[in-house]
Coordinates of C-alpha atoms in Angstrom, one line a residue:
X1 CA 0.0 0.0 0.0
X2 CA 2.9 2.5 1.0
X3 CA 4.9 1.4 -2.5
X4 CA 1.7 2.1 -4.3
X5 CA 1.3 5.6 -2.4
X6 CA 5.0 6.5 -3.4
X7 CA 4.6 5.5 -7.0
X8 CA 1.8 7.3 -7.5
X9 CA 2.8 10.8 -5.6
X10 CA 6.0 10.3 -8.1
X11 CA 4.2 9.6 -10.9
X12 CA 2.3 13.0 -10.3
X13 CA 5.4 14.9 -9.7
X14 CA 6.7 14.2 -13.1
X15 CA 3.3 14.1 -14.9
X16 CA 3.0 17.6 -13.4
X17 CA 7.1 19.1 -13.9
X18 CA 6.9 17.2 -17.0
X19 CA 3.5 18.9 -18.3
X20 CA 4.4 22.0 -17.3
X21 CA 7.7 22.0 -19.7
X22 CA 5.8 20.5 -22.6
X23 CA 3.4 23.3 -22.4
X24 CA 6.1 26.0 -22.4
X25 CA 8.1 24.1 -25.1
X26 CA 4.9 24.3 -27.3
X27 CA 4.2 28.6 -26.2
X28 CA 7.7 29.3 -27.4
X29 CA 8.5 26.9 -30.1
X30 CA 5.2 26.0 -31.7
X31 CA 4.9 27.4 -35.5
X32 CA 2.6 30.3 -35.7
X33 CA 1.4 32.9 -34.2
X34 CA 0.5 33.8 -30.5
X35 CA -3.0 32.6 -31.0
X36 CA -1.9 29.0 -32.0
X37 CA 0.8 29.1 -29.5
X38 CA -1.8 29.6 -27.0
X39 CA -4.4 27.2 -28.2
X40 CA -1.4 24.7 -28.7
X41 CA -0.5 24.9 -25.1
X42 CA -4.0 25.1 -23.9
X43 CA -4.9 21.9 -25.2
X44 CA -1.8 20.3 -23.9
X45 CA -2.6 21.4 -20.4
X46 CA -6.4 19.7 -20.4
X47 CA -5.0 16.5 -22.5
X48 CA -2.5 16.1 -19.5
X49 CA -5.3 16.9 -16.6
X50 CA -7.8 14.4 -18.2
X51 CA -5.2 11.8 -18.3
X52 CA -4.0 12.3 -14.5
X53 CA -8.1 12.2 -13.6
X54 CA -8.6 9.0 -15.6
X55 CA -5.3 7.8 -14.2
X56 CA -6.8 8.8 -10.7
X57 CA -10.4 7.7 -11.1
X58 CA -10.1 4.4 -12.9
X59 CA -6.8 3.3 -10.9
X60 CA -5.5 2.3 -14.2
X61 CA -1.9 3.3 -15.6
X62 CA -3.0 3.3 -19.3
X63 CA -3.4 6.8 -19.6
X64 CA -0.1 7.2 -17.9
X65 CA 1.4 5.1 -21.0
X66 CA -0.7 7.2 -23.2
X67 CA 1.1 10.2 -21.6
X68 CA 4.3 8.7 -22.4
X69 CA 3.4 7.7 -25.7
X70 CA 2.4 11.8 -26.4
X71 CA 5.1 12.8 -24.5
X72 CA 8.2 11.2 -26.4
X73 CA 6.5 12.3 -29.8
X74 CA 6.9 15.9 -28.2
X75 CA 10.4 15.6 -27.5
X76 CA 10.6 13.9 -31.2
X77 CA 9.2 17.3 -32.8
X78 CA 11.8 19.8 -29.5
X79 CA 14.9 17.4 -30.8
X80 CA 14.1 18.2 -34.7
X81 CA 14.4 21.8 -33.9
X82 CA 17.7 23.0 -34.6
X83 CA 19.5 26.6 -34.4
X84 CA 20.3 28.2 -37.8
X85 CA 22.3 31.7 -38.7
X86 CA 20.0 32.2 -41.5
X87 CA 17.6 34.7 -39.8
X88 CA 16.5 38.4 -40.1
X89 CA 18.9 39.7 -37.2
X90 CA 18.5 42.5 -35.1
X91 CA 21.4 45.2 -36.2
X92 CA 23.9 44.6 -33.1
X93 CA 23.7 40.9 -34.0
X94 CA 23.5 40.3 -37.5
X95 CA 27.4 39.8 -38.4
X96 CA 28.8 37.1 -37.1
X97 CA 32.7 37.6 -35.8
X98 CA 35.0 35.4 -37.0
X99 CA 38.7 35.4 -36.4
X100 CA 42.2 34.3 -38.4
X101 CA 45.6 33.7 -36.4
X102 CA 48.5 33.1 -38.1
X103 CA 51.5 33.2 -35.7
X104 CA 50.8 36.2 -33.0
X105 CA 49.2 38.2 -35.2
X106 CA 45.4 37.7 -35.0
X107 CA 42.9 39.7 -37.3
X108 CA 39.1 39.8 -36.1
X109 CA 36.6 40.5 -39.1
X110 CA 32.8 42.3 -38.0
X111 CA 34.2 43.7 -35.0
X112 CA 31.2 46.2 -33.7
X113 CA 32.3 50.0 -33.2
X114 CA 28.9 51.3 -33.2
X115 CA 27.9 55.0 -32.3
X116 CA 24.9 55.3 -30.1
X117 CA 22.1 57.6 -29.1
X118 CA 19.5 55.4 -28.2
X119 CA 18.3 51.5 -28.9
X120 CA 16.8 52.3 -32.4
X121 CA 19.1 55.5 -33.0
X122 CA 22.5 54.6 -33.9
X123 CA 25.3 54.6 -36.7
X124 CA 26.5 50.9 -37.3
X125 CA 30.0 50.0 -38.1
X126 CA 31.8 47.1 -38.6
X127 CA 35.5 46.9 -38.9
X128 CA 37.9 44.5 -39.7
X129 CA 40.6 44.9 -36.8
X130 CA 44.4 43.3 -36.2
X131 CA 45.7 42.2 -33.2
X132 CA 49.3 41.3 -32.1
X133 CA 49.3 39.0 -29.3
X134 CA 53.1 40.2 -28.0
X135 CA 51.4 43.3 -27.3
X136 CA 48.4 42.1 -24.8
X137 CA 48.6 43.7 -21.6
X138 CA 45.8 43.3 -20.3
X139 CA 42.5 41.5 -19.2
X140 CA 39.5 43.1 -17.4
X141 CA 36.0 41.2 -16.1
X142 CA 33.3 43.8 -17.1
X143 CA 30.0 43.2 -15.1
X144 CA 26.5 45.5 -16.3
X145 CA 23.7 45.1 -13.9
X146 CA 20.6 46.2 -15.4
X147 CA 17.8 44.6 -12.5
X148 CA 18.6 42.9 -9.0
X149 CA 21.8 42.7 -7.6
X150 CA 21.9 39.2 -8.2
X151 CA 22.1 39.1 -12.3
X152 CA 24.7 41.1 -14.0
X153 CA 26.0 40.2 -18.1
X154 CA 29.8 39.3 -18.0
X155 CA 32.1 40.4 -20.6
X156 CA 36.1 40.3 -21.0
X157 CA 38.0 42.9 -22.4
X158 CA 41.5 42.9 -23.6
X159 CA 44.1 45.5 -23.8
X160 CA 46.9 46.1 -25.4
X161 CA 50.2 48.3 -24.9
X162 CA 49.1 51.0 -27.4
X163 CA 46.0 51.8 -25.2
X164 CA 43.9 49.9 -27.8
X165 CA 41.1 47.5 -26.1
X166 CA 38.6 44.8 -27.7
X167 CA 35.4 43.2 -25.6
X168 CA 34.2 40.3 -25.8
X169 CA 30.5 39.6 -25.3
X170 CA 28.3 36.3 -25.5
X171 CA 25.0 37.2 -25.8
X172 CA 21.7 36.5 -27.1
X173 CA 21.2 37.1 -31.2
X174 CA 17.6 38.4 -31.3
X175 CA 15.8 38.7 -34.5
X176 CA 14.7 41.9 -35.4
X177 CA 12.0 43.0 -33.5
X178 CA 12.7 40.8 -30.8
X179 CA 12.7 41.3 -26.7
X180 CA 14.8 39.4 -24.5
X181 CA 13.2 36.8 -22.3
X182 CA 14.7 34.9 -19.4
X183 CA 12.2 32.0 -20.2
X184 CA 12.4 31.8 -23.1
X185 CA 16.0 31.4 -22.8
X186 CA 15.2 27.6 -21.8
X187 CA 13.1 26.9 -24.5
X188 CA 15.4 27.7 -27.8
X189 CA 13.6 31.0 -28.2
X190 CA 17.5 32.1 -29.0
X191 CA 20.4 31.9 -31.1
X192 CA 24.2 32.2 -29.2
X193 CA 26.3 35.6 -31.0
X194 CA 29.7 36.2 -30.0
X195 CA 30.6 39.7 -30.5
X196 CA 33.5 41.4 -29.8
X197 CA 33.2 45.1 -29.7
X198 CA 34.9 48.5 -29.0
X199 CA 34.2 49.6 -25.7
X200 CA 33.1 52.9 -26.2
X201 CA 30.5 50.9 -28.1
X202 CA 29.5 47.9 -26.1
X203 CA 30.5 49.5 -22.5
X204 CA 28.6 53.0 -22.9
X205 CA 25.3 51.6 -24.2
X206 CA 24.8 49.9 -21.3
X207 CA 25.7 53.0 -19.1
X208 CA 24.8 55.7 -21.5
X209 CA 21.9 54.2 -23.3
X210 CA 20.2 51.9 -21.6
X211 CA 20.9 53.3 -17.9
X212 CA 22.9 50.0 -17.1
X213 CA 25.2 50.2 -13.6
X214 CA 28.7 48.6 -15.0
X215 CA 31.4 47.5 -13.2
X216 CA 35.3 46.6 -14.5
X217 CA 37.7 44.2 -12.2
X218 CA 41.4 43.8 -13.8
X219 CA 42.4 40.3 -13.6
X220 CA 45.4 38.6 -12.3
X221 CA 46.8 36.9 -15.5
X222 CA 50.0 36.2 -16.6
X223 CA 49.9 36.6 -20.7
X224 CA 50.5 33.3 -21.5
X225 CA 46.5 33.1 -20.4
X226 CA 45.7 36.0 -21.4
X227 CA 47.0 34.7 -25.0
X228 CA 45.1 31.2 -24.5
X229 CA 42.0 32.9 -23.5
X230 CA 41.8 35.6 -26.3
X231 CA 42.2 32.7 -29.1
X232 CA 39.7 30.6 -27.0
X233 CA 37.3 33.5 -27.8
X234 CA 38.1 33.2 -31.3
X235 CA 37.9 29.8 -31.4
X236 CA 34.6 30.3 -30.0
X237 CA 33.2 32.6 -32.6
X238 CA 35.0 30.5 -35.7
X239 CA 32.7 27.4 -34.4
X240 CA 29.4 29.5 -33.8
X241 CA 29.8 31.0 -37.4
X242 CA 30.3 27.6 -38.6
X243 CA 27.7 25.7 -36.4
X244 CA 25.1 27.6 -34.7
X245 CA 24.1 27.2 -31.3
X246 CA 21.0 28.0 -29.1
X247 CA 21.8 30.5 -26.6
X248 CA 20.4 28.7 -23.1
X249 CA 19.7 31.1 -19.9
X250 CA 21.6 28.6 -17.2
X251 CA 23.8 26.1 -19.0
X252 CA 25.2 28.6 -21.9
X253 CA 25.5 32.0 -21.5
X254 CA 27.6 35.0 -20.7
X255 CA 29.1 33.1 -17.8
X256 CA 29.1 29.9 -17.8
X257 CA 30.6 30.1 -21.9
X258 CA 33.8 31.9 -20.4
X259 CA 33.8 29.7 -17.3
X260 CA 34.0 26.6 -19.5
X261 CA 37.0 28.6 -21.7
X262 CA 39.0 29.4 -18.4
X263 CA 38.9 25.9 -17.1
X264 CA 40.8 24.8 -20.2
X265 CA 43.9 27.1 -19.1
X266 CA 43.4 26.2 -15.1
X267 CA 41.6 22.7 -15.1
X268 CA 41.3 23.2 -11.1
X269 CA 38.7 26.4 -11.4
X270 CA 36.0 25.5 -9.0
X271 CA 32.5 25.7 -9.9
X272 CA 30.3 28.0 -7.8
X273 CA 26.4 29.0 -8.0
X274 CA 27.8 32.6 -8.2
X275 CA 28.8 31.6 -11.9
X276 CA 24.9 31.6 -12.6
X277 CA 24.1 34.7 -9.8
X278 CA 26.6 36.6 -12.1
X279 CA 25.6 39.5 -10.1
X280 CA 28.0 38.1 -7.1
X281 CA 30.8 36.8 -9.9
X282 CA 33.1 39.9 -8.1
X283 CA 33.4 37.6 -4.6
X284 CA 34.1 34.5 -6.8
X285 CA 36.6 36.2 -8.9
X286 CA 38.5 37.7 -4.9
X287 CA 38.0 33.7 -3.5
X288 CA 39.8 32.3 -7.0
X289 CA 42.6 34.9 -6.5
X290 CA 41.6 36.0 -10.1
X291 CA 41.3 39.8 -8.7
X292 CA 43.3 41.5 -6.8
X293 CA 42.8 39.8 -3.5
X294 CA 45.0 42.7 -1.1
X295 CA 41.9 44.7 -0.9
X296 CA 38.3 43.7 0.3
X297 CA 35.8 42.8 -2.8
X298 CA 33.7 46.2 -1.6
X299 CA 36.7 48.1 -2.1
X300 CA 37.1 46.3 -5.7
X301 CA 33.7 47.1 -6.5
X302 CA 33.9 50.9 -5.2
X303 CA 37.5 51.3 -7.7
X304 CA 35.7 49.2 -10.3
X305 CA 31.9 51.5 -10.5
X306 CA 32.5 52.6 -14.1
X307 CA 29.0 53.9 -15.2
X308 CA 29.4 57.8 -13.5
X309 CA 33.2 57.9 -15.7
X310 CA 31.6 56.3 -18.8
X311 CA 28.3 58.6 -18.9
X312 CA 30.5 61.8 -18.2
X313 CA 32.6 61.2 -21.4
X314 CA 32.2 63.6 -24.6
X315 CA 32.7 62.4 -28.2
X316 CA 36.3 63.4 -28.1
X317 CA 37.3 61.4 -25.0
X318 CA 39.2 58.5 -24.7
X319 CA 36.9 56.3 -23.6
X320 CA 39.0 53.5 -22.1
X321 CA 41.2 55.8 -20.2
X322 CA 38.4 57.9 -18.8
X323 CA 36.6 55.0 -17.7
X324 CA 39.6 54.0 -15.7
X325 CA 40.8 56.9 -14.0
X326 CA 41.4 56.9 -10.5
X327 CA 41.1 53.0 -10.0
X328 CA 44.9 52.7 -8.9

């Protein structure tokens, strides 16, 4: 009597987790509009409530097996979907970077230096850029919070001895007209870019566009991983030009993407839940002894607030050395 108690709380559990994802896969994934995304997930929900009351009623597993039946023909039709680069991108996303090393000398192609004055307002470049990898000085974590103190977007800039500086960003590539959803982020809603960017383009329109709060922590690397990591990067966006890849809100994005680079050049990086509460990444970075760890991480983060510097530039600034000033 107890087994069959057990078995059938469990059975419920997953009917009911299991349910639940089916009708989100079909709300964000189903082909149509929002109408037969609704109707497709509506009708899912009362198939899977009439089979857990006949289940219940008629103390019969059948309809469970039917549930199964429906449900691996479900994750048939999720599998079949695939990621493709062949979509009507929005502007900041529709290039995709790609990258050619020959010796030290690496040259990026669709880097973005755009020019903005709001979201929809903006001059778009892209530039083809060279890099000499004798000449990397430097690498800086850049954190933009932009709603709790809990969830902040990562991004890795390099510098080089002439001043010069290149970010790298993983982020979501929307399709034109499209708004960012955490969610959907789980379900495939979107496609992985890679861009690597100027920083008076991808740093000031967070802070000076969309009122963003960022943050910029100089790491404790010696080049040779500062090298290994900047080609893992390219790496990185040779493969996603080449193969596309969903963009996924926990298991790959800004973080964990660069998490899963770094552990290739230090095997023995621990993994922490602050690499998914990227708003908390700055404590992580102090325990790993990737930040300077001779000051507390509040002091880190007080020498590190960049968005007052960024948003008091002018056009004929030099962005990456204003926003630096005075964190000696």
């Amino acid at each position: 009597m107890i087994v069959r108690m057990v078995l059938v709380v469990l059975a419920a559990l997953v009917t009911l987790v299991s349910g639940a994802w089916g009708a989100m896969a079909l709300w964000y994934q189903l082909p149509g509009g929002a109408v037969v995304r609704m109707l497709g997930s509506a009708v899912w929900i009362v198939v899977v409530i009439a089979l857990a009351a006949i289940t219940i009623s008629r103390r019969s597993w059948l309809p469970l097996g039917a549930y199964v039946a429906m449900y691996a023909v479900l994750l048939g039709w999720w599998v079949s979907i695939a990621p493709s680069n062949q979509r009507i991108w929005a502007d900041d996303v529709s290039r995709p970077l790609v990258g050619k090393v020959v010796g030290n000398e690496v040259t990026l192609d669709n880097v973005r230096n755009f020019n903005w004055r709001s979201d929809t307002d903006y001059d778009a470049r892209w530039e083809t850029r060279h890099y000499d990898l004798d000449h990397l000085a430097s690498a800086d974590a850049v954190l933009s919070y932009w709603s709790s103190k809990a969830i902040a977007h990562a991004m890795i800039s390099f510098g080089f001895d002439d001043g010069s500086h290149v970010v790298f960003s993983v982020e979501i590539r929307k399709q034109r007209g499209q708004q960012y959803s955490a969610i959907g982020g789980f379900f495939k809603q979107f496609e992985t870019a890679l861009v690597a960017a100027d920083e008076r383009d991808i740093i000031r329109v967070r802070t000076n566009v969309r009122g963003e709060d960022d943050y910029l922590y100089p790491l404790r690397m010696n080049k040779a991983a500062m090298r290994a990591l900047f080609l893992s990067y390219v790496h990185a966006a040779n493969t996603l030009a080449g193969t596309p890849a969903f963009y996924n809100t926990i298991t790959s994005n800004c973080t964990t993407i660069v998490y899963r680079m770094a552990r290739q050049i230090d095997p023995g990086l621990p993994w922490d839940i602050r690499l998914l509460m990227t708003g908390y990444l700055p404590g992580y970075l102090h325990d790993a002894g990737a930040v300077d760890q001779s000051v507390p991480v509040d002091e880190l983060r007080r020498r590190g607030r960049v968005t007052e510097r960024a948003r008091n530039t002018t056009a004929g600034d030099d962005f990456s050395r204003a926003i630096r000033a005075g964190m000696e």
